[in-house]
Coordinates of C-alpha atoms in Angstrom, one line a residue:
E13 CA -59.4 -6.2 14.7
R14 CA -55.5 -5.5 14.0
D15 CA -53.7 -2.0 13.1
G16 CA -56.6 -0.6 14.9
R17 CA -59.1 -1.5 12.1
R18 CA -61.9 -4.2 12.9
H19 CA -63.7 -6.7 10.6
R20 CA -66.8 -8.8 10.9
L21 CA -65.0 -12.2 11.1
I22 CA -68.1 -14.4 10.2
N23 CA -69.6 -12.3 7.2
A24 CA -72.0 -14.8 5.4
C25 CA -73.0 -18.3 5.7
W26 CA -73.4 -20.5 2.7
G27 CA -75.2 -23.7 3.0
I28 CA -76.9 -26.2 1.2
F29 CA -80.3 -27.7 3.2
G30 CA -81.5 -31.4 4.0
H31 CA -82.6 -32.6 6.8
G32 CA -79.8 -32.4 9.2
N33 CA -80.1 -28.8 9.3
V34 CA -83.1 -27.2 7.3
A35 CA -84.7 -27.1 10.6
G36 CA -82.4 -26.0 12.9
I37 CA -80.1 -23.8 11.1
G38 CA -82.2 -23.3 8.2
Q39 CA -84.3 -21.7 10.4
A40 CA -82.0 -19.7 12.0
L41 CA -80.7 -18.0 9.0
L42 CA -84.4 -17.2 7.9
E43 CA -85.0 -15.2 11.0
S44 CA -81.6 -14.0 11.2
R45 CA -81.2 -13.0 7.3
D46 CA -80.9 -9.4 8.1
A47 CA -77.4 -10.0 10.3
L48 CA -76.3 -12.7 8.9
P49 CA -76.2 -12.8 4.7
Y50 CA -77.0 -16.4 3.5
L51 CA -75.3 -17.5 0.0
Q52 CA -77.2 -20.3 -1.8
G53 CA -74.3 -22.9 -2.7
R54 CA -74.8 -25.7 -5.7
N55 CA -72.1 -28.0 -4.1
E56 CA -70.7 -28.6 -0.6
Q57 CA -67.2 -28.9 -1.5
A58 CA -67.4 -26.0 -3.6
M59 CA -68.6 -23.7 -1.2
V60 CA -65.6 -24.3 1.0
H61 CA -64.0 -22.8 -2.0
A62 CA -65.9 -19.9 -2.4
A63 CA -65.9 -19.3 1.2
V64 CA -61.7 -19.9 1.1
G65 CA -61.3 -16.9 -1.6
Y66 CA -63.3 -14.5 0.4
A67 CA -60.8 -15.1 3.3
R68 CA -57.7 -15.5 1.0
Q69 CA -58.7 -11.9 -0.5
S70 CA -59.7 -10.2 2.9
D71 CA -55.9 -11.3 4.6
R72 CA -57.7 -14.2 7.3
L73 CA -59.2 -11.2 8.9
S74 CA -62.9 -12.5 7.5
A75 CA -64.4 -15.1 6.6
H76 CA -67.5 -17.3 6.2
A77 CA -69.3 -20.1 7.7
V78 CA -70.7 -23.3 5.3
T79 CA -73.3 -25.2 7.0
T80 CA -75.0 -28.7 5.4
S81 CA -77.1 -31.4 6.3
I82 CA -75.8 -35.1 7.8
G83 CA -74.3 -37.7 5.2
P84 CA -72.7 -37.0 2.2
G85 CA -73.6 -33.6 2.3
A86 CA -70.9 -33.0 5.6
T87 CA -68.4 -35.3 3.8
N88 CA -68.4 -33.1 0.7
L89 CA -66.8 -30.9 3.2
V90 CA -63.6 -33.0 3.3
T91 CA -61.3 -32.2 0.4
G92 CA -63.0 -27.9 0.6
A93 CA -61.6 -28.7 4.5
A94 CA -58.5 -30.2 3.6
L95 CA -57.9 -26.9 1.5
A96 CA -58.2 -24.3 4.0
T97 CA -55.9 -26.2 6.5
V98 CA -53.2 -26.9 4.3
N99 CA -52.9 -23.0 3.2
R100 CA -54.2 -21.9 6.4
L101 CA -57.1 -19.7 5.4
P102 CA -60.0 -20.0 7.8
V103 CA -63.3 -21.0 6.6
L104 CA -66.3 -22.4 9.8
L105 CA -67.9 -25.3 8.9
L106 CA -71.2 -26.6 10.5
P107 CA -71.9 -29.9 8.7
G108 CA -75.6 -31.2 10.7
D109 CA -74.8 -34.8 12.4
A110 CA -77.0 -37.5 13.5
F111 CA -79.2 -37.5 16.2
A112 CA -77.3 -37.3 20.1
T113 CA -80.8 -38.6 21.7
R114 CA -80.8 -41.7 19.1
P115 CA -84.4 -41.4 19.5
A116 CA -84.3 -43.8 15.9
D117 CA -80.9 -45.3 15.1
P118 CA -80.3 -45.4 13.0
V119 CA -82.0 -42.0 10.8
L120 CA -81.0 -41.6 7.6
Q121 CA -77.6 -40.9 6.3
Q122 CA -76.0 -42.1 9.1
L123 CA -72.9 -44.1 9.2
E124 CA -73.3 -47.4 11.7
V125 CA -69.9 -48.5 12.8
P126 CA -69.7 -51.9 15.0
H127 CA -67.0 -50.7 17.7
A128 CA -68.3 -47.0 18.5
G129 CA -71.7 -45.8 18.5
D130 CA -70.6 -41.9 18.9
V131 CA -68.8 -42.0 15.7
S132 CA -70.4 -40.5 12.7
V133 CA -69.4 -39.0 8.7
N134 CA -68.8 -36.1 10.4
D135 CA -65.1 -37.4 11.6
A136 CA -63.7 -37.8 8.5
L137 CA -63.6 -34.3 9.1
R138 CA -61.0 -34.6 12.2
P139 CA -57.9 -34.5 10.6
V140 CA -58.2 -31.9 8.1
S141 CA -59.9 -29.3 10.6
R142 CA -57.6 -27.4 13.0
Y143 CA -60.2 -27.7 15.7
F144 CA -63.2 -30.1 15.7
D145 CA -66.0 -30.3 18.2
R146 CA -69.5 -32.4 18.3
V147 CA -71.7 -30.5 20.0
H148 CA -74.0 -33.0 22.0
R149 CA -75.9 -30.3 24.1
P150 CA -76.8 -26.9 23.6
E151 CA -74.7 -25.5 26.5
A152 CA -71.7 -26.9 25.4
L153 CA -71.7 -24.7 22.6
I154 CA -70.4 -21.9 24.4
P155 CA -67.1 -23.3 24.5
A156 CA -67.1 -24.9 21.5
A157 CA -68.2 -21.5 19.4
L158 CA -65.5 -19.3 22.1
Q159 CA -62.4 -21.8 21.0
A160 CA -63.6 -22.1 17.3
M161 CA -63.3 -18.0 17.2
R162 CA -59.8 -18.4 18.2
V163 CA -58.6 -20.6 16.2
L164 CA -60.1 -19.0 13.1
A165 CA -58.7 -15.7 14.0
D166 CA -55.2 -17.2 15.4
P167 CA -52.7 -16.3 12.6
V168 CA -50.7 -19.6 13.7
E169 CA -53.6 -22.1 14.3
T170 CA -56.0 -21.2 11.3
G171 CA -57.7 -23.2 9.0
A172 CA -60.7 -25.3 8.8
V173 CA -63.2 -25.1 12.0
T174 CA -65.7 -27.7 12.3
L175 CA -68.6 -27.7 15.0
A176 CA -70.7 -30.8 14.2
L177 CA -74.1 -30.2 15.2
P178 CA -76.5 -33.0 16.1
Q179 CA -79.7 -31.8 14.7
D180 CA -81.8 -32.6 17.2
V181 CA -79.4 -30.7 19.4
Q182 CA -80.0 -27.6 16.9
A183 CA -84.4 -27.4 17.2
E184 CA -83.4 -27.2 21.3
A185 CA -84.7 -24.3 23.2
Y186 CA -81.9 -23.6 26.2
D187 CA -81.5 -20.2 28.3
W188 CA -78.4 -18.7 27.1
P189 CA -76.3 -16.3 29.2
E190 CA -76.9 -12.3 27.7
E191 CA -72.8 -12.5 28.1
F192 CA -72.5 -15.1 25.2
F193 CA -74.0 -12.8 22.8
A194 CA -71.9 -9.3 23.7
D195 CA -69.2 -7.6 21.5
R196 CA -66.4 -9.8 21.5
V197 CA -62.9 -8.9 19.7
W198 CA -60.5 -11.2 18.4
R199 CA -57.2 -8.9 18.6
I200 CA -54.4 -10.2 15.9
A201 CA -51.1 -9.1 17.5
R202 CA -47.4 -8.0 15.5
P203 CA -45.1 -10.1 17.3
A204 CA -41.6 -8.4 17.2
P205 CA -38.7 -11.0 16.5
D206 CA -36.7 -11.4 20.6
P207 CA -33.6 -9.1 20.1
D208 CA -31.6 -12.2 20.3
A209 CA -32.6 -14.1 17.1
L210 CA -33.0 -10.7 15.6
A211 CA -28.9 -10.0 16.3
A212 CA -27.8 -13.6 15.1
A213 CA -30.3 -13.3 11.8
V214 CA -28.8 -9.8 11.1
H215 CA -24.9 -11.0 11.3
A216 CA -26.5 -14.3 9.0
L217 CA -27.3 -11.8 6.2
R218 CA -24.3 -8.7 7.2
T219 CA -21.4 -11.7 6.8
A220 CA -23.5 -13.4 3.6
R221 CA -22.2 -12.6 0.0
R222 CA -24.7 -14.4 -1.8
P223 CA -28.0 -13.7 -0.2
L224 CA -31.4 -14.5 -1.3
L225 CA -35.1 -13.8 0.2
I226 CA -38.0 -16.1 -0.3
A227 CA -41.7 -14.8 -0.2
G228 CA -44.2 -16.8 0.6
G229 CA -47.7 -16.6 1.0
G230 CA -47.3 -14.8 5.0
V231 CA -46.2 -11.7 3.6
H232 CA -49.5 -11.6 1.9
H233 CA -51.3 -12.5 4.7
S234 CA -49.9 -9.9 7.0
E235 CA -50.0 -6.9 4.4
A236 CA -46.3 -6.8 4.3
E237 CA -45.7 -5.6 0.9
D238 CA -44.6 -2.3 2.0
A239 CA -42.1 -3.2 4.5
L240 CA -40.6 -6.0 2.0
R241 CA -40.2 -3.8 -0.7
A242 CA -38.6 -1.4 1.8
F243 CA -35.9 -4.1 2.8
A244 CA -35.1 -4.8 -1.0
D245 CA -34.2 -1.2 -1.5
R246 CA -32.5 -1.2 1.2
T247 CA -29.9 -4.1 0.8
G248 CA -30.3 -4.7 -2.9
I249 CA -31.6 -8.3 -1.6
P250 CA -33.2 -10.6 -4.6
V251 CA -36.5 -11.6 -4.0
A252 CA -38.4 -14.6 -5.1
S253 CA -41.6 -15.8 -4.4
T254 CA -43.6 -18.9 -4.2
Q255 CA -46.9 -19.0 -5.7
A256 CA -48.6 -18.0 -2.8
G257 CA -45.8 -15.3 -2.4
K258 CA -45.9 -14.0 -6.0
G259 CA -46.6 -10.4 -6.4
S260 CA -44.9 -9.4 -2.8
L261 CA -42.9 -7.1 -5.0
R262 CA -44.2 -5.8 -8.6
H263 CA -42.9 -7.6 -11.5
D264 CA -41.1 -4.5 -12.6
H265 CA -39.7 -4.1 -8.9
P266 CA -35.7 -4.5 -9.3
A267 CA -35.0 -7.1 -6.9
D268 CA -38.4 -9.4 -8.2
I269 CA -36.7 -12.3 -9.6
G270 CA -40.0 -14.0 -10.2
G271 CA -40.8 -17.7 -9.3
I272 CA -38.8 -19.8 -7.5
G273 CA -38.6 -23.8 -7.6
H274 CA -39.9 -26.1 -9.9
T275 CA -42.3 -23.7 -11.5
G276 CA -40.4 -20.9 -11.1
T277 CA -37.6 -18.7 -13.5
A278 CA -34.1 -19.6 -14.5
T279 CA -32.9 -16.8 -12.6
A280 CA -34.4 -17.6 -9.4
A281 CA -33.5 -21.1 -9.8
A282 CA -29.4 -19.8 -10.8
L283 CA -29.5 -17.4 -7.6
A284 CA -30.9 -20.6 -5.3
R285 CA -28.1 -22.7 -6.4
E286 CA -25.5 -20.7 -5.9
A287 CA -26.8 -18.5 -2.3
D288 CA -24.9 -18.9 0.9
L289 CA -27.8 -17.6 2.5
V290 CA -31.6 -17.9 2.1
L291 CA -34.4 -15.5 4.0
G292 CA -37.3 -17.4 3.9
V293 CA -40.4 -14.6 4.8
G294 CA -43.6 -16.7 5.7
T295 CA -42.9 -19.8 3.7
R296 CA -43.4 -23.4 4.4
Y297 CA -41.0 -24.7 2.1
T298 CA -43.4 -27.0 -0.5
D299 CA -41.3 -29.5 -2.0
F300 CA -42.2 -27.6 -5.4
T301 CA -40.4 -24.2 -3.6
T302 CA -37.2 -26.3 -2.5
A303 CA -36.9 -28.7 -6.1
S304 CA -37.8 -31.4 -3.3
A305 CA -34.5 -30.9 -1.8
T306 CA -32.4 -30.5 -4.3
L307 CA -32.5 -26.4 -5.4
F308 CA -30.1 -24.5 -2.0
A309 CA -27.4 -26.9 -3.0
A310 CA -24.4 -24.6 -2.0
P311 CA -22.6 -26.7 0.1
E312 CA -22.3 -23.7 3.3
V313 CA -26.0 -22.3 2.0
R314 CA -27.3 -21.7 5.6
F315 CA -31.4 -20.7 6.3
V316 CA -32.9 -17.9 8.4
N317 CA -36.6 -18.4 8.5
L318 CA -39.3 -15.3 9.4
N319 CA -42.6 -16.7 10.5
I320 CA -45.3 -16.3 13.0
A321 CA -45.5 -19.9 12.8
S322 CA -42.8 -21.4 15.0
F323 CA -43.1 -24.9 13.5
D324 CA -42.2 -23.2 9.8
S325 CA -40.0 -20.9 10.9
H326 CA -37.7 -24.2 12.2
K327 CA -37.8 -26.0 8.9
L328 CA -34.4 -26.7 6.7
G329 CA -32.2 -26.3 9.9
A330 CA -32.7 -22.6 10.1
H331 CA -32.0 -20.0 12.3
A332 CA -35.7 -19.4 13.7
L333 CA -37.3 -16.0 13.6
V334 CA -40.4 -16.7 15.0
A335 CA -42.5 -12.9 14.3
D336 CA -45.3 -11.1 12.0
A337 CA -44.0 -10.9 8.7
R338 CA -44.1 -6.9 8.8
A339 CA -42.8 -6.4 12.2
G340 CA -40.0 -8.8 11.7
L341 CA -39.1 -7.4 8.4
E342 CA -39.3 -3.7 9.7
A343 CA -37.3 -4.4 12.6
L344 CA -34.4 -6.6 9.8
T345 CA -34.3 -3.3 7.6
E346 CA -33.6 -1.1 10.7
A347 CA -31.1 -3.2 12.0
L348 CA -29.3 -3.6 8.7
S349 CA -29.0 -0.1 8.0
G350 CA -26.2 1.0 5.6
H351 CA -25.6 -2.7 4.2
R352 CA -26.2 -3.5 0.9
V353 CA -25.4 -6.5 -1.4
E354 CA -22.4 -5.9 -3.6
E355 CA -22.6 -3.8 -6.9
A356 CA -21.0 -7.2 -9.2
Y357 CA -23.9 -9.7 -7.2
E358 CA -26.9 -6.9 -7.8
A359 CA -25.7 -6.2 -11.4
G360 CA -25.8 -9.5 -12.0
Y361 CA -29.2 -10.8 -11.2
R362 CA -30.7 -7.6 -12.8
A363 CA -29.1 -8.8 -15.7
A364 CA -30.3 -12.1 -15.6
K365 CA -33.9 -10.6 -14.8
D366 CA -34.2 -8.4 -18.5
G367 CA -32.7 -12.0 -20.2
W368 CA -36.0 -13.7 -18.2
E369 CA -38.1 -11.1 -19.3
A370 CA -37.3 -11.5 -22.9
R371 CA -38.6 -15.2 -22.7
V372 CA -41.7 -14.1 -21.5
D373 CA -42.1 -11.4 -24.2
A374 CA -41.2 -14.5 -26.6
A375 CA -44.0 -16.5 -25.0
Y376 CA -46.5 -14.1 -24.9
A377 CA -46.0 -12.8 -28.3
A378 CA -48.9 -14.1 -31.2
G379 CA -47.7 -12.6 -34.8
D380 CA -50.7 -14.2 -36.6
A381 CA -53.8 -12.5 -35.4
H382 CA -55.7 -15.3 -37.5
A383 CA -54.1 -18.2 -35.9
R384 CA -55.1 -20.3 -33.2
P385 CA -53.2 -19.2 -29.8
S386 CA -51.3 -21.4 -28.0
Q387 CA -51.9 -21.0 -23.9
T388 CA -49.4 -19.1 -23.7
Q389 CA -50.4 -16.8 -26.3
V390 CA -53.8 -16.7 -23.9
L391 CA -51.9 -15.7 -21.1
G392 CA -50.0 -12.8 -23.1
A393 CA -53.4 -11.6 -24.4
L394 CA -54.5 -11.1 -21.3
D395 CA -51.3 -9.9 -19.8
A396 CA -51.4 -6.7 -22.6
L397 CA -55.4 -6.0 -21.2
V398 CA -55.7 -6.1 -17.2
D399 CA -53.8 -3.5 -15.1
D400 CA -53.4 -3.5 -11.6
T401 CA -57.0 -3.8 -10.1
D402 CA -57.6 -7.2 -12.1
I403 CA -57.0 -10.2 -10.2
L404 CA -56.4 -13.9 -11.5
V405 CA -58.1 -17.2 -10.1
N406 CA -56.3 -20.8 -10.8
A407 CA -55.1 -23.4 -8.4
A408 CA -54.6 -27.0 -10.6
G409 CA -53.5 -28.3 -14.4
S410 CA -51.0 -26.9 -16.9
L411 CA -51.7 -22.9 -16.1
P412 CA -49.8 -23.3 -12.8
A413 CA -46.8 -23.6 -14.4
D414 CA -47.1 -20.9 -17.1
L415 CA -48.2 -18.3 -14.5
H416 CA -45.4 -19.0 -11.6
K417 CA -43.1 -18.2 -14.9
L418 CA -44.6 -15.7 -16.9
W419 CA -47.2 -13.3 -15.5
R420 CA -46.3 -9.9 -14.2
A421 CA -48.3 -9.2 -10.8
R422 CA -49.1 -5.6 -10.8
S423 CA -50.2 -5.5 -7.3
R424 CA -50.8 -7.4 -4.2
R425 CA -53.2 -9.7 -4.3
Q426 CA -53.6 -9.7 -7.9
Y427 CA -52.1 -13.4 -8.2
H428 CA -54.1 -15.7 -6.6
L429 CA -52.8 -19.5 -7.3
E430 CA -54.2 -22.1 -4.5
Y431 CA -51.5 -24.6 -5.2
G432 CA -51.2 -25.9 -1.6
Y433 CA -53.3 -28.2 -1.9
S434 CA -54.1 -27.7 -6.1
C435 CA -57.4 -28.7 -6.0
M436 CA -59.2 -29.2 -9.3
G437 CA -63.0 -27.3 -9.5
Y438 CA -61.5 -24.2 -6.9
E439 CA -60.7 -21.4 -9.7
I440 CA -64.9 -20.6 -10.6
P441 CA -66.2 -20.7 -6.8
A442 CA -63.0 -19.4 -5.2
A443 CA -63.1 -16.1 -8.0
I444 CA -67.0 -16.0 -6.5
G445 CA -65.7 -15.1 -3.0
V446 CA -62.6 -13.7 -4.1
R447 CA -65.5 -10.7 -6.3
L448 CA -67.2 -10.9 -3.1
A449 CA -64.4 -9.9 -0.8
A450 CA -63.4 -7.2 -4.0
P451 CA -66.8 -6.1 -5.4
D452 CA -65.2 -3.3 -7.7
R453 CA -62.2 -5.4 -9.1
P454 CA -62.2 -7.9 -11.9
V455 CA -61.9 -11.0 -11.3
W456 CA -60.8 -13.8 -13.6
A457 CA -61.1 -17.6 -13.0
L458 CA -58.4 -19.3 -15.7
V459 CA -59.1 -23.2 -16.4
G460 CA -58.8 -25.9 -18.3
D461 CA -61.6 -28.2 -19.4
G462 CA -60.3 -31.2 -16.9
T463 CA -61.0 -28.4 -14.0
Y464 CA -64.2 -27.0 -15.5
L465 CA -65.7 -30.6 -15.9
M466 CA -64.5 -31.4 -12.0
N467 CA -66.9 -28.6 -11.1
P468 CA -68.8 -25.9 -12.7
T469 CA -72.1 -25.7 -10.9
E470 CA -71.6 -22.7 -9.3
I471 CA -71.8 -20.6 -12.6
V472 CA -75.6 -20.9 -11.2
T473 CA -74.1 -19.3 -8.1
A474 CA -72.4 -16.2 -10.1
V475 CA -75.5 -15.8 -12.2
Q476 CA -78.2 -16.1 -9.4
E477 CA -76.3 -13.8 -7.1
G478 CA -74.8 -11.1 -9.9
V479 CA -71.6 -11.8 -9.1
N480 CA -69.3 -10.7 -12.2
I481 CA -66.7 -13.2 -12.6
N482 CA -64.8 -13.8 -16.0
L483 CA -64.0 -17.2 -16.8
V484 CA -61.0 -18.3 -19.0
L485 CA -62.2 -21.4 -20.8
V486 CA -59.4 -22.8 -22.2
Q487 CA -59.5 -26.1 -24.1
N488 CA -56.9 -28.6 -24.6
H489 CA -58.8 -32.1 -24.7
G490 CA -57.5 -33.4 -21.7
Y491 CA -54.8 -33.4 -18.7
A492 CA -52.3 -31.4 -20.2
S493 CA -50.5 -31.0 -17.1
I494 CA -50.2 -34.5 -16.1
G495 CA -50.1 -35.4 -19.6
G496 CA -46.5 -34.3 -19.7
L497 CA -45.9 -35.6 -16.4
S498 CA -46.8 -38.6 -17.5
Q499 CA -44.6 -38.3 -20.1
E500 CA -41.5 -37.1 -18.8
T501 CA -42.1 -40.3 -16.0
G502 CA -42.3 -42.8 -18.7
G503 CA -45.9 -43.1 -18.6
E504 CA -46.5 -42.1 -22.8
R505 CA -49.4 -40.3 -21.7
F506 CA -51.6 -42.9 -20.6
G507 CA -55.0 -42.2 -19.5
T508 CA -54.5 -38.3 -20.1
D509 CA -56.3 -37.3 -22.7
Y510 CA -60.0 -36.7 -23.3
R511 CA -60.1 -39.1 -26.6
F512 CA -62.4 -42.2 -28.1
R513 CA -61.0 -45.0 -27.2
A514 CA -58.9 -46.7 -29.7
A515 CA -58.6 -50.4 -30.8
D516 CA -55.6 -50.8 -28.7
G517 CA -57.5 -50.0 -26.0
T518 CA -55.9 -46.7 -25.2
Y519 CA -57.4 -42.7 -25.3
T520 CA -55.8 -42.6 -28.6
G521 CA -58.7 -41.6 -31.1
A522 CA -60.5 -38.1 -32.1
P523 CA -61.5 -36.0 -29.2
L524 CA -64.6 -36.0 -28.1
P525 CA -67.4 -33.8 -29.4
V526 CA -68.1 -32.1 -26.3
D527 CA -68.9 -28.1 -25.8
L528 CA -68.3 -26.6 -22.5
A529 CA -68.8 -23.3 -24.1
A530 CA -72.6 -24.8 -24.7
N531 CA -72.4 -26.1 -21.0
A532 CA -71.0 -22.6 -19.4
A533 CA -73.9 -20.9 -21.4
S534 CA -76.6 -23.3 -20.6
L535 CA -76.1 -22.4 -16.6
G536 CA -76.7 -19.1 -17.4
M537 CA -73.4 -17.4 -18.2
E538 CA -72.9 -15.1 -21.3
V539 CA -70.3 -16.8 -23.5
L540 CA -68.1 -15.8 -25.9
R541 CA -66.3 -17.8 -28.2
A542 CA -62.6 -16.8 -29.7
A543 CA -61.1 -19.6 -32.1
T544 CA -58.1 -16.5 -32.8
V545 CA -55.6 -14.6 -31.4
G546 CA -57.6 -11.4 -32.5
E547 CA -61.0 -12.9 -31.5
L548 CA -59.5 -13.8 -27.7
R549 CA -58.3 -10.4 -27.9
T550 CA -61.6 -9.1 -28.5
A551 CA -63.3 -11.4 -26.2
L552 CA -61.7 -10.7 -23.3
A553 CA -62.1 -7.0 -23.7
A554 CA -65.7 -7.6 -24.3
A555 CA -65.5 -9.5 -20.5
R556 CA -64.0 -6.8 -18.9
A557 CA -66.4 -4.6 -20.1
T558 CA -69.3 -6.4 -19.3
N559 CA -71.2 -6.3 -15.5
R560 CA -72.7 -10.1 -16.0
P561 CA -70.9 -13.6 -15.7
T562 CA -68.9 -14.1 -19.0
C563 CA -67.2 -17.0 -20.0
V564 CA -64.8 -16.4 -22.9
Y565 CA -64.1 -19.8 -24.5
V566 CA -61.0 -20.4 -26.8
E567 CA -59.4 -23.5 -28.2
T568 CA -55.8 -23.7 -27.9
E569 CA -53.1 -24.6 -30.4
T570 CA -50.9 -27.5 -28.8
A571 CA -48.3 -28.6 -31.4
D572 CA -44.8 -27.8 -30.5
T573 CA -44.1 -25.3 -33.6
V574 CA -46.1 -22.7 -31.5
P575 CA -44.7 -20.6 -28.5
G576 CA -45.2 -22.1 -25.4
A577 CA -43.4 -21.5 -21.4
P578 CA -40.3 -22.3 -20.9
G579 CA -39.6 -25.8 -19.3
A580 CA -39.3 -26.6 -15.4
Q581 CA -35.9 -25.0 -14.4
A582 CA -35.5 -27.1 -11.0
W583 CA -36.5 -30.5 -10.8
W584 CA -39.5 -32.6 -8.9
D585 CA -39.4 -35.5 -7.3
V586 CA -42.5 -38.0 -9.2
P587 CA -41.0 -41.7 -8.4
V588 CA -40.5 -44.2 -11.4
A589 CA -41.0 -47.5 -11.0
E590 CA -37.9 -49.4 -10.8
T591 CA -39.3 -52.4 -12.1
A592 CA -41.0 -51.2 -15.1
T593 CA -40.1 -52.7 -18.5
R594 CA -41.1 -50.4 -21.0
P595 CA -38.1 -49.0 -22.9
A596 CA -39.9 -45.0 -22.1
A597 CA -39.7 -45.8 -18.2
V598 CA -37.2 -47.8 -18.1
A599 CA -35.1 -44.6 -19.5
A600 CA -37.2 -42.0 -17.2
R601 CA -36.0 -44.3 -14.2
A602 CA -32.2 -43.3 -15.1
V603 CA -33.3 -39.3 -15.5
Y604 CA -35.0 -39.9 -12.0
D605 CA -31.9 -41.6 -10.2
R606 CA -30.2 -38.7 -11.6
H607 CA -31.8 -36.2 -9.9
A608 CA -32.5 -38.0 -7.5
A609 CA -28.8 -38.2 -6.2
G610 CA -28.8 -34.6 -5.8
R611 CA -30.8 -34.3 -2.8
R612 CA -29.8 -32.9 0.5
R613 CA -30.8 -32.6 4.0
H614 CA -30.4 -29.2 5.2
L615 CA -29.4 -29.4 9.1

């Protein structure tokens, strides 16, 4: 319960059944299917991604469970669990486990560890779970379940929660106390900032001449967008956003200056380099945000961090303002009454914002409707079609950088980028979860060919459940993002293209004759092929209008002569070998050393 509104915490359970959960949890889900909906998945990792997409779209106030058998079913959860925990998003994992009573030892798929009889493969989930327990006796489920719910509902602690359930214990009878099944409400508080900490933060903001606010995912999780807009309206302080925070302000708000960091805008990068005060709201300052500790370059720069988690609020030697994002922004706005940044500062960043918008227009522009589109022109066609209700889901490849720089976010939760773990294969299952949480909003999963090949299986789930998602499948014959990074770091795009092996042993031959559109169709999707800009526009409009899962397949133009996104506006630290001898790597190392010299500790 938050702000007087109640939400069911666990709203459904995904599952794939095997001998470790079919007769226990499987039987329970069958008997209680009217009370707890069951969703059939095809891949355990993908089921977690779907649950995470649902939880994020639900502002972490509602979540899904995921059940698997023992063995590979359980270990397939690890990547999804890491993604959930890195992004601070709740998901309840219920993997089966080996027999607690050990009547036969080992059982099928049991890991034997000679020095520890109580270890199973589920222990791989410990480091990626915010809470882990193995329920060896039925009665032990009582404290385990209560702790699990506490963590899932706690905005500071939340992430993946794992209750490993030995398959024999799942089937045991127990005389449960009735109180265990009574209604239980987990209240989500909005803690206000400490008065002394607030006063110090207000003093820092009032005395700053070039302040900058960085909006992170905590703004969305707290539903603090209105409070942020009021703060920006009152103070004129510019607002840059992380991948998780994009859309905290509408793109056309005068104070919105777009993405921050390595994949951000030139406007945000310039302001960050000159800022004397950075107010971080709900951000954990990843290396993409800080440009690997090189972005905030002013010698006098100081930080104030408003975050509900003390762990994050103290980063970069900041003055910590530990509070809920909405409550903290409201308190700051009131305490800063009458204060506004200098007119010249405000006019300067607004002019820079207008200049960047012109660069976005150029990247989106497609003069020839009969030409093959570039990737940015694909985004431009989508930008011209969508309205405030559409939701974009993406996670990996070259698209996150293009989207962070270029996408014009129109509403809260329109921009759904999983960039904490940047997991290839997230997009399709996450789009299903998002659509389940927002059944009346068009949902677009944007994927490249590399990401698609990682995890297309949940297309079958979308078709089976009638979950209407739109898949935009961009074919560029390889790992475009890592190919570019390889080239920048002297790796000469080695091993990043999907091509036949050439005579010299490299993958530089002809493109592979794969047909991913045919693959998507074989899994049950309606597929629309678009070979030109004009066909793309028509296909996107048709996909948005249909009531069934639809794929728009487009092969993009990658030649240097077509429009593309502006390059990186800030550095990212990817070390280049000091001992490499190939000329490209030697040159890249020299560039690396030059950038690395700008790193600093903010203490």
